[in-house]
Amino acid sequence: MSEIILGIESTAHTAGVGIITSEGKILSNQRSVYIPDKGEGIHPREAANHHSEKFPILFKSALEEANLSPKEITLVSYARGPGLGPCLRTGATAARAFAYAHNIPFLGVNHCVAHLEIGLLEGATDPVLLYLSGANTQVIAYAAGRYRVFGETIDIGIGNGLDKFAREAGMGFPGGPKLEKIAEGDELIDLPYSVKGMDLAFSGLMTAAKQKVDAGHSLPSIAYSVQETAFAMSCEVSERALAHTGKTELVLGGGVACNSRLREMAMTMAEERGVKCFVPEKALCVDNGVMIGWLGYQMMAADYEITDDDNRVNQKYRTDMVEVTWR
Ligand code: AMP
Ligand code: MG
């Protein structure tokens, strides 16, 4: 029998409710993004307030779009981490309330793993995931029962770095897309290229970029150089992960994976290595409820047993803490 899964996302700035069938048909993908006041970063409690205000309408719109009544949902899945505590608890409460009210089983899943699994829906089978989002920057692949982190940022997430730089340069939020729009030029300004082994660092790069603004360089050239540098670093680590693991598929995920230049660089690298590159549509790259629902279903289909842990959020729920039983 076909299952209908409702997925709830609320790890950071995005409140999302998605509905997907066990065959992978997406019936709805509703999202609302908290935008901080001008000049400020994301405030966890403010973001959580935004989510609790928006969830009722997101649930309603998702069910309406899917043309379903709550009773037709067979599974509820929410992201139990990693993320910001107040935001996670808001999503967990919404999931619990909906599931209990309609007597539907519910489980909590790992947000980062969901970004990878949605790439499998695109046709990948055993990929390396380059996951570039606001708070997270990781290169992930499956090995010996878990999704292993082959490389990651050792300071800030790439998206938060782009946002911070853009904010300081007076461009507003979210910075990533704004920088992409103005990035232009052939003048590659020298910026710190920080790859340490398999890990990455973005903080120094963004500080140096701000210094170039103060020194009077043109903003389009700096935006161009920030993108070239940060994306080349990310592609380098992904390429090495592909080489070490011998895997032949690359999946892009996370909000920064919406960037055309990043997509182009990743596809060029993949092509040169003879690796297939999967780029989910933008609505599935950014934080969304569909991927949370899809992962929940994969786990349940492999006889995952719901425990008390599924009732608890975990702010530091690392990718490699999840025992992968469904592959
Ligand atoms: P996520 O945390 O995965 O929802 O992604 C949000 C992050 O993606 C924010 O830091 C955005 O600035 C960034 N982002 C979104 N679109 C783009 C883009 N086109 N280029 C670069 N970064 C982007
Ligand atoms: Mg994410």
mmCIF file of C-alpha atoms and ligand atoms in Angstrom:
data_model
loop_
_atom_site.group_PDB
_atom_site.id
_atom_site.type_symbol
_atom_site.label_atom_id
_atom_site.label_comp_id
_atom_site.label_asym_id
_atom_site.label_seq_id
_atom_site.Cartn_x
_atom_site.Cartn_y
_atom_site.Cartn_z
ATOM 1 C CA MET A 1 0.000 0.000 0.000
ATOM 2 C CA SER A 2 1.207 3.460 -0.796
ATOM 3 C CA GLU A 3 2.216 5.505 2.213
ATOM 4 C CA ILE A 4 1.828 9.248 2.508
ATOM 5 C CA ILE A 5 4.475 10.926 4.628
ATOM 6 C CA LEU A 6 4.396 14.416 6.100
ATOM 7 C CA GLY A 7 7.846 15.864 6.847
ATOM 8 C CA ILE A 8 8.583 18.805 9.122
ATOM 9 C CA GLU A 9 11.719 20.943 8.934
ATOM 10 C CA SER A 10 12.692 23.586 11.497
ATOM 11 C CA THR A 11 16.415 23.240 12.233
ATOM 12 C CA ALA A 12 17.333 26.886 11.518
ATOM 13 C CA HIS A 13 15.712 29.742 9.576
ATOM 14 C CA THR A 14 13.286 27.631 7.540
ATOM 15 C CA ALA A 15 9.943 26.251 8.684
ATOM 16 C CA GLY A 16 8.863 23.629 6.183
ATOM 17 C CA VAL A 17 6.067 21.119 5.737
ATOM 18 C CA GLY A 18 6.361 18.660 2.867
ATOM 19 C CA ILE A 19 4.232 15.748 1.753
ATOM 20 C CA ILE A 20 5.647 12.876 -0.286
ATOM 21 C CA THR A 21 4.408 9.390 -1.165
ATOM 22 C CA SER A 22 6.360 6.174 -0.645
ATOM 23 C CA GLU A 23 6.869 6.116 -4.430
ATOM 24 C CA GLY A 24 8.723 9.423 -4.184
ATOM 25 C CA LYS A 25 5.966 11.607 -5.622
ATOM 26 C CA ILE A 26 6.121 15.075 -4.098
ATOM 27 C CA LEU A 27 2.622 16.323 -3.285
ATOM 28 C CA SER A 28 3.562 19.547 -1.536
ATOM 29 C CA ASN A 29 6.629 21.478 -0.399
ATOM 30 C CA GLN A 30 5.612 24.474 1.740
ATOM 31 C CA ARG A 31 8.291 26.700 3.246
ATOM 32 C CA SER A 32 8.579 29.942 5.141
ATOM 33 C CA VAL A 33 11.959 31.516 5.863
ATOM 34 C CA TYR A 34 12.684 33.697 8.872
ATOM 35 C CA ILE A 35 14.552 36.832 7.792
ATOM 36 C CA PRO A 36 16.375 38.664 10.599
ATOM 37 C CA ASP A 37 16.090 42.417 10.958
ATOM 38 C CA LYS A 38 18.527 44.380 8.843
ATOM 39 C CA GLY A 39 22.068 44.160 10.121
ATOM 40 C CA GLU A 40 21.489 41.224 12.435
ATOM 41 C CA GLY A 41 22.268 37.527 12.355
ATOM 42 C CA ILE A 42 19.763 34.790 13.061
ATOM 43 C CA HIS A 43 18.373 34.921 16.602
ATOM 44 C CA PRO A 44 17.297 31.401 17.669
ATOM 45 C CA ARG A 45 14.294 32.504 19.725
ATOM 46 C CA GLU A 46 13.083 34.956 17.095
ATOM 47 C CA ALA A 47 13.401 32.247 14.453
ATOM 48 C CA ALA A 48 11.483 29.813 16.677
ATOM 49 C CA ASN A 49 8.720 32.403 17.155
ATOM 50 C CA HIS A 50 8.528 32.780 13.396
ATOM 51 C CA HIS A 51 8.197 29.000 12.989
ATOM 52 C CA SER A 52 5.463 28.582 15.600
ATOM 53 C CA GLU A 53 3.538 31.411 13.988
ATOM 54 C CA LYS A 54 3.875 29.918 10.487
ATOM 55 C CA PHE A 55 3.432 26.182 11.122
ATOM 56 C CA PRO A 56 -0.395 26.185 11.301
ATOM 57 C CA ILE A 57 -0.682 27.833 7.893
ATOM 58 C CA LEU A 58 2.096 25.653 6.422
ATOM 59 C CA PHE A 59 0.296 22.473 7.535
ATOM 60 C CA LYS A 60 -2.984 23.789 6.132
ATOM 61 C CA SER A 61 -1.465 24.816 2.783
ATOM 62 C CA ALA A 62 0.440 21.538 2.415
ATOM 63 C CA LEU A 63 -2.674 19.436 3.006
ATOM 64 C CA GLU A 64 -4.706 21.644 0.682
ATOM 65 C CA GLU A 65 -2.104 21.500 -2.065
ATOM 66 C CA ALA A 66 -1.871 17.721 -1.739
ATOM 67 C CA ASN A 67 -5.661 17.559 -1.593
ATOM 68 C CA LEU A 68 -5.530 15.346 1.499
ATOM 69 C CA SER A 69 -7.174 15.230 4.878
ATOM 70 C CA PRO A 70 -4.921 14.685 7.933
ATOM 71 C CA LYS A 71 -6.337 11.168 8.311
ATOM 72 C CA GLU A 72 -4.749 10.150 5.016
ATOM 73 C CA ILE A 73 -1.208 10.828 6.312
ATOM 74 C CA THR A 74 0.386 7.528 7.368
ATOM 75 C CA LEU A 75 3.686 8.778 8.852
ATOM 76 C CA VAL A 76 5.014 11.991 10.386
ATOM 77 C CA SER A 77 8.744 12.685 10.292
ATOM 78 C CA TYR A 78 10.541 15.723 11.709
ATOM 79 C CA ALA A 79 14.166 16.879 11.848
ATOM 80 C CA ARG A 80 15.404 16.290 15.394
ATOM 81 C CA GLY A 81 18.823 17.831 14.734
ATOM 82 C CA PRO A 82 21.369 19.217 14.274
ATOM 83 C CA GLY A 83 20.175 22.775 14.660
ATOM 84 C CA LEU A 84 19.128 25.569 16.958
ATOM 85 C CA GLY A 85 17.430 24.348 20.145
ATOM 86 C CA PRO A 86 14.370 26.623 20.177
ATOM 87 C CA CYS A 87 13.764 26.035 16.463
ATOM 88 C CA LEU A 88 14.103 22.267 16.770
ATOM 89 C CA ARG A 89 11.704 22.170 19.717
ATOM 90 C CA THR A 90 9.103 24.119 17.766
ATOM 91 C CA GLY A 91 9.224 21.578 14.931
ATOM 92 C CA ALA A 92 9.149 18.662 17.358
ATOM 93 C CA THR A 93 6.113 20.118 19.110
ATOM 94 C CA ALA A 94 4.314 20.647 15.819
ATOM 95 C CA ALA A 95 5.110 17.065 14.769
ATOM 96 C CA ARG A 96 3.960 15.639 18.082
ATOM 97 C CA ALA A 97 0.752 17.657 18.166
ATOM 98 C CA PHE A 98 -0.210 16.692 14.626
ATOM 99 C CA ALA A 99 0.746 13.038 15.059
ATOM 100 C CA TYR A 100 -1.045 12.605 18.397
ATOM 101 C CA ALA A 101 -4.149 14.485 17.266
ATOM 102 C CA HIS A 102 -4.543 12.186 14.263
ATOM 103 C CA ASN A 103 -3.061 9.031 15.756
ATOM 104 C CA ILE A 104 -0.175 8.742 13.277
ATOM 105 C CA PRO A 105 3.263 7.277 14.124
ATOM 106 C CA PHE A 106 6.091 9.816 14.151
ATOM 107 C CA LEU A 107 9.865 9.716 14.210
ATOM 108 C CA GLY A 108 12.764 12.177 14.351
ATOM 109 C CA VAL A 109 15.479 12.128 11.683
ATOM 110 C CA ASN A 110 18.877 13.674 11.012
ATOM 111 C CA HIS A 111 18.731 16.822 8.906
ATOM 112 C CA CYS A 112 22.104 16.369 7.145
ATOM 113 C CA VAL A 113 21.373 12.765 6.205
ATOM 114 C CA ALA A 114 18.071 13.956 4.724
ATOM 115 C CA HIS A 115 19.990 16.266 2.355
ATOM 116 C CA LEU A 116 21.929 13.238 1.118
ATOM 117 C CA GLU A 117 18.955 10.893 0.849
ATOM 118 C CA ILE A 118 16.969 13.318 -1.294
ATOM 119 C CA GLY A 119 19.849 13.041 -3.783
ATOM 120 C CA LEU A 120 19.099 9.322 -4.026
ATOM 121 C CA LEU A 121 15.563 10.212 -5.069
ATOM 122 C CA GLU A 122 17.227 12.054 -7.972
ATOM 123 C CA GLY A 123 18.785 8.794 -9.094
ATOM 124 C CA ALA A 124 22.113 8.611 -7.264
ATOM 125 C CA THR A 125 22.848 5.274 -5.573
ATOM 126 C CA ASP A 126 26.029 5.688 -3.527
ATOM 127 C CA PRO A 127 27.219 9.270 -3.805
ATOM 128 C CA VAL A 128 29.570 11.680 -2.156
ATOM 129 C CA LEU A 129 27.436 14.587 -0.929
ATOM 130 C CA LEU A 130 28.811 18.104 -1.019
ATOM 131 C CA TYR A 131 26.535 19.717 1.529
ATOM 132 C CA LEU A 132 26.852 23.487 1.592
ATOM 133 C CA SER A 133 24.261 25.270 3.679
ATOM 134 C CA GLY A 134 23.996 28.136 6.134
ATOM 135 C CA ALA A 135 25.311 26.473 9.256
ATOM 136 C CA ASN A 136 26.634 23.234 7.788
ATOM 137 C CA THR A 137 29.473 22.527 5.419
ATOM 138 C CA GLN A 138 30.310 18.850 5.060
ATOM 139 C CA VAL A 139 31.480 16.285 2.556
ATOM 140 C CA ILE A 140 29.603 13.097 3.401
ATOM 141 C CA ALA A 141 29.618 9.556 2.048
ATOM 142 C CA TYR A 142 28.503 6.113 3.156
ATOM 143 C CA ALA A 143 31.041 3.670 4.557
ATOM 144 C CA ALA A 144 30.599 0.675 6.867
ATOM 145 C CA GLY A 145 27.107 1.276 8.199
ATOM 146 C CA ARG A 146 27.142 5.046 8.536
ATOM 147 C CA TYR A 147 27.318 8.261 6.627
ATOM 148 C CA ARG A 148 30.843 9.424 7.369
ATOM 149 C CA VAL A 149 31.998 12.994 7.366
ATOM 150 C CA PHE A 150 35.059 13.053 5.105
ATOM 151 C CA GLY A 151 35.640 16.750 5.488
ATOM 152 C CA GLU A 152 33.927 19.730 7.041
ATOM 153 C CA THR A 153 34.304 23.319 8.066
ATOM 154 C CA ILE A 154 36.361 23.881 11.149
ATOM 155 C CA ASP A 155 34.869 27.305 11.792
ATOM 156 C CA ILE A 156 31.710 28.748 10.233
ATOM 157 C CA GLY A 157 29.383 27.233 7.640
ATOM 158 C CA ILE A 158 29.961 28.550 4.109
ATOM 159 C CA GLY A 159 26.451 30.044 3.842
ATOM 160 C CA ASN A 160 26.727 31.855 7.169
ATOM 161 C CA GLY A 161 30.111 33.141 5.981
ATOM 162 C CA LEU A 162 28.615 34.521 2.764
ATOM 163 C CA ASP A 163 25.714 36.002 4.748
ATOM 164 C CA LYS A 164 28.046 37.619 7.266
ATOM 165 C CA PHE A 165 30.261 39.140 4.598
ATOM 166 C CA ALA A 166 27.277 40.445 2.619
ATOM 167 C CA ARG A 167 25.751 41.916 5.781
ATOM 168 C CA GLU A 168 28.987 43.717 6.632
ATOM 169 C CA ALA A 169 29.204 44.970 3.069
ATOM 170 C CA GLY A 170 25.703 46.443 3.525
ATOM 171 C CA MET A 171 23.879 44.067 1.185
ATOM 172 C CA GLY A 172 21.233 42.571 3.481
ATOM 173 C CA PHE A 173 20.075 38.967 3.985
ATOM 174 C CA PRO A 174 20.395 36.307 2.654
ATOM 175 C CA GLY A 175 23.830 37.210 1.354
ATOM 176 C CA GLY A 176 24.568 34.163 -0.828
ATOM 177 C CA PRO A 177 22.095 34.952 -3.610
ATOM 178 C CA LYS A 178 22.855 38.679 -3.413
ATOM 179 C CA LEU A 179 26.566 38.042 -3.911
ATOM 180 C CA GLU A 180 25.817 35.676 -6.773
ATOM 181 C CA LYS A 181 23.794 38.374 -8.523
ATOM 182 C CA ILE A 182 26.576 40.976 -8.426
ATOM 183 C CA ALA A 183 29.586 38.639 -8.796
ATOM 184 C CA GLU A 184 31.289 39.686 -11.961
ATOM 185 C CA GLY A 185 34.676 40.176 -13.436
ATOM 186 C CA ASP A 186 37.881 38.541 -14.436
ATOM 187 C CA GLU A 187 39.969 40.064 -11.712
ATOM 188 C CA LEU A 188 40.569 37.297 -9.175
ATOM 189 C CA ILE A 189 41.506 39.068 -5.957
ATOM 190 C CA ASP A 190 43.871 37.056 -3.789
ATOM 191 C CA LEU A 191 41.971 35.741 -0.723
ATOM 192 C CA PRO A 192 42.877 33.083 1.874
ATOM 193 C CA TYR A 193 42.361 29.600 0.421
ATOM 194 C CA SER A 194 42.007 27.473 3.570
ATOM 195 C CA VAL A 195 41.910 23.748 2.991
ATOM 196 C CA LYS A 196 43.470 21.852 5.888
ATOM 197 C CA GLY A 197 43.715 18.190 5.045
ATOM 198 C CA MET A 198 40.096 17.354 4.266
ATOM 199 C CA ASP A 199 38.709 20.265 6.273
ATOM 200 C CA LEU A 200 37.797 23.803 5.344
ATOM 201 C CA ALA A 201 37.857 27.205 7.010
ATOM 202 C CA PHE A 202 35.856 30.208 5.803
ATOM 203 C CA SER A 203 36.179 32.764 8.567
ATOM 204 C CA GLY A 204 39.532 34.227 7.472
ATOM 205 C CA LEU A 205 38.369 34.357 3.857
ATOM 206 C CA MET A 206 35.299 36.424 4.763
ATOM 207 C CA THR A 207 37.300 38.771 7.000
ATOM 208 C CA ALA A 208 39.853 39.308 4.228
ATOM 209 C CA ALA A 209 37.036 39.975 1.768
ATOM 210 C CA LYS A 210 35.650 42.677 4.078
ATOM 211 C CA GLN A 211 39.132 44.232 4.233
ATOM 212 C CA LYS A 212 39.151 44.374 0.412
ATOM 213 C CA VAL A 213 35.857 46.291 0.572
ATOM 214 C CA ASP A 214 37.366 48.731 3.055
ATOM 215 C CA ALA A 215 40.429 49.081 0.804
ATOM 216 C CA GLY A 216 38.169 50.230 -2.031
ATOM 217 C CA HIS A 217 38.084 47.220 -4.395
ATOM 218 C CA SER A 218 34.922 46.904 -6.452
ATOM 219 C CA LEU A 219 32.161 44.834 -4.846
ATOM 220 C CA PRO A 220 31.441 42.744 -7.982
ATOM 221 C CA SER A 221 35.120 41.695 -8.178
ATOM 222 C CA ILE A 222 35.219 40.824 -4.497
ATOM 223 C CA ALA A 223 31.964 38.844 -4.730
ATOM 224 C CA TYR A 224 33.384 37.036 -7.758
ATOM 225 C CA SER A 225 36.640 36.252 -5.933
ATOM 226 C CA VAL A 226 34.861 35.088 -2.757
ATOM 227 C CA GLN A 227 32.764 32.666 -4.816
ATOM 228 C CA GLU A 228 35.702 31.367 -6.842
ATOM 229 C CA THR A 229 37.796 30.802 -3.720
ATOM 230 C CA ALA A 230 35.143 29.298 -1.414
ATOM 231 C CA PHE A 231 33.694 27.048 -4.119
ATOM 232 C CA ALA A 232 37.106 25.872 -5.343
ATOM 233 C CA MET A 233 37.959 24.876 -1.763
ATOM 234 C CA SER A 234 34.684 22.935 -1.473
ATOM 235 C CA CYS A 235 35.165 21.206 -4.814
ATOM 236 C CA GLU A 236 38.746 20.271 -3.960
ATOM 237 C CA VAL A 237 37.708 18.421 -0.809
ATOM 238 C CA SER A 238 34.811 16.724 -2.617
ATOM 239 C CA GLU A 239 37.143 15.603 -5.372
ATOM 240 C CA ARG A 240 39.531 14.111 -2.867
ATOM 241 C CA ALA A 241 36.653 12.317 -1.126
ATOM 242 C CA LEU A 242 35.646 10.856 -4.496
ATOM 243 C CA ALA A 243 39.225 9.767 -5.129
ATOM 244 C CA HIS A 244 39.664 8.157 -1.702
ATOM 245 C CA THR A 245 36.323 6.347 -1.656
ATOM 246 C CA GLY A 246 36.321 5.399 -5.322
ATOM 247 C CA LYS A 247 32.696 6.500 -5.561
ATOM 248 C CA THR A 248 31.412 7.630 -8.933
ATOM 249 C CA GLU A 249 28.533 9.936 -8.018
ATOM 250 C CA LEU A 250 28.440 13.438 -6.608
ATOM 251 C CA VAL A 251 25.308 15.014 -5.108
ATOM 252 C CA LEU A 252 24.964 18.692 -4.250
ATOM 253 C CA GLY A 253 22.843 19.799 -1.312
ATOM 254 C CA GLY A 254 22.186 22.767 0.947
ATOM 255 C CA GLY A 255 21.113 26.309 0.131
ATOM 256 C CA VAL A 256 24.482 27.329 -1.329
ATOM 257 C CA ALA A 257 24.068 24.532 -3.884
ATOM 258 C CA CYS A 258 21.473 26.829 -5.528
ATOM 259 C CA ASN A 259 24.407 28.902 -6.782
ATOM 260 C CA SER A 260 24.951 28.560 -10.543
ATOM 261 C CA ARG A 261 28.707 29.055 -10.347
ATOM 262 C CA LEU A 262 29.050 26.374 -7.657
ATOM 263 C CA ARG A 263 26.941 24.011 -9.782
ATOM 264 C CA GLU A 264 29.098 24.750 -12.800
ATOM 265 C CA MET A 265 32.360 24.158 -10.922
ATOM 266 C CA ALA A 266 31.099 20.918 -9.361
ATOM 267 C CA MET A 267 29.865 19.635 -12.721
ATOM 268 C CA THR A 268 33.183 20.465 -14.394
ATOM 269 C CA MET A 269 35.104 18.647 -11.675
ATOM 270 C CA ALA A 270 32.760 15.642 -11.900
ATOM 271 C CA GLU A 271 33.001 15.529 -15.680
ATOM 272 C CA GLU A 272 36.789 15.643 -15.602
ATOM 273 C CA ARG A 273 36.809 12.687 -13.191
ATOM 274 C CA GLY A 274 34.149 10.723 -15.074
ATOM 275 C CA VAL A 275 31.779 11.073 -12.136
ATOM 276 C CA LYS A 276 28.043 11.651 -12.448
ATOM 277 C CA CYS A 277 26.825 14.848 -10.816
ATOM 278 C CA PHE A 278 23.291 15.081 -9.395
ATOM 279 C CA VAL A 279 21.904 18.500 -8.694
ATOM 280 C CA PRO A 280 18.472 18.421 -7.032
ATOM 281 C CA GLU A 281 16.092 21.218 -7.970
ATOM 282 C CA LYS A 282 16.514 24.304 -5.802
ATOM 283 C CA ALA A 283 13.399 23.679 -3.706
ATOM 284 C CA LEU A 284 14.968 20.360 -2.632
ATOM 285 C CA CYS A 285 18.500 21.737 -2.100
ATOM 286 C CA VAL A 286 17.393 24.285 0.485
ATOM 287 C CA ASP A 287 15.992 23.217 3.846
ATOM 288 C CA ASN A 288 12.613 21.609 3.226
ATOM 289 C CA GLY A 289 10.067 19.223 4.727
ATOM 290 C CA VAL A 290 9.991 16.869 1.730
ATOM 291 C CA MET A 291 13.499 15.516 2.358
ATOM 292 C CA ILE A 292 12.658 15.005 6.041
ATOM 293 C CA GLY A 293 9.567 13.011 5.094
ATOM 294 C CA TRP A 294 11.483 10.988 2.517
ATOM 295 C CA LEU A 295 14.227 9.983 4.973
ATOM 296 C CA GLY A 296 11.613 9.094 7.614
ATOM 297 C CA TYR A 297 9.955 6.781 5.128
ATOM 298 C CA GLN A 298 13.271 5.130 4.110
ATOM 299 C CA MET A 299 13.972 4.363 7.756
ATOM 300 C CA MET A 300 10.505 3.003 8.511
ATOM 301 C CA ALA A 301 10.498 0.881 5.348
ATOM 302 C CA ALA A 302 13.665 -0.770 6.703
ATOM 303 C CA ASP A 303 11.903 -1.615 9.978
ATOM 304 C CA TYR A 304 13.293 1.250 12.027
ATOM 305 C CA GLU A 305 12.013 0.971 15.581
ATOM 306 C CA ILE A 306 10.636 4.181 17.059
ATOM 307 C CA THR A 307 12.009 4.828 20.561
ATOM 308 C CA ASP A 308 11.886 7.584 23.195
ATOM 309 C CA ASP A 309 14.783 9.244 21.385
ATOM 310 C CA ASP A 310 12.390 10.112 18.593
ATOM 311 C CA ASN A 311 10.621 12.340 21.079
ATOM 312 C CA ARG A 312 13.768 14.318 21.848
ATOM 313 C CA VAL A 313 15.587 16.875 19.773
ATOM 314 C CA ASN A 314 19.377 16.838 19.622
ATOM 315 C CA GLN A 315 21.112 20.096 18.735
ATOM 316 C CA LYS A 316 24.379 18.290 18.122
ATOM 317 C CA TYR A 317 23.005 15.318 16.210
ATOM 318 C CA ARG A 318 25.972 14.571 14.008
ATOM 319 C CA THR A 319 25.708 12.906 10.634
ATOM 320 C CA ASP A 320 27.861 9.969 11.728
ATOM 321 C CA MET A 321 25.763 9.252 14.843
ATOM 322 C CA VAL A 322 23.019 7.752 12.695
ATOM 323 C CA GLU A 323 23.120 4.007 12.209
ATOM 324 C CA VAL A 324 22.152 3.520 8.592
ATOM 325 C CA THR A 325 20.014 0.402 8.468
ATOM 326 C CA TRP A 326 17.995 1.144 5.364
ATOM 327 C CA ARG A 327 20.611 0.674 2.654
HETATM 328 P P1 AMP B 1 20.126 26.279 4.018
HETATM 329 O O1 AMP B 1 20.749 26.512 5.373
HETATM 330 O O2 AMP B 1 20.550 24.986 3.408
HETATM 331 O O3 AMP B 1 18.639 26.493 3.941
HETATM 332 O O4 AMP B 1 20.738 27.414 3.064
HETATM 333 C C1 AMP B 1 20.716 28.761 3.380
HETATM 334 C C2 AMP B 1 22.018 29.396 2.933
HETATM 335 O O5 AMP B 1 22.171 29.259 1.527
HETATM 336 C C3 AMP B 1 22.112 30.874 3.248
HETATM 337 O O6 AMP B 1 23.337 31.089 3.899
HETATM 338 C C4 AMP B 1 22.085 31.537 1.863
HETATM 339 O O7 AMP B 1 22.868 32.716 1.784
HETATM 340 C C5 AMP B 1 22.677 30.463 0.993
HETATM 341 N N1 AMP B 1 22.259 30.576 -0.405
HETATM 342 C C6 AMP B 1 21.016 30.495 -0.904
HETATM 343 N N2 AMP B 1 21.016 30.694 -2.249
HETATM 344 C C7 AMP B 1 22.317 30.898 -2.591
HETATM 345 C C8 AMP B 1 22.991 31.181 -3.829
HETATM 346 N N3 AMP B 1 22.323 31.280 -4.967
HETATM 347 N N4 AMP B 1 24.330 31.344 -3.787
HETATM 348 C C9 AMP B 1 25.015 31.229 -2.621
HETATM 349 N N5 AMP B 1 24.430 30.973 -1.441
HETATM 350 C C10 AMP B 1 23.109 30.821 -1.410
HETATM 351 MG MG MG B 2 20.208 22.274 5.588
#
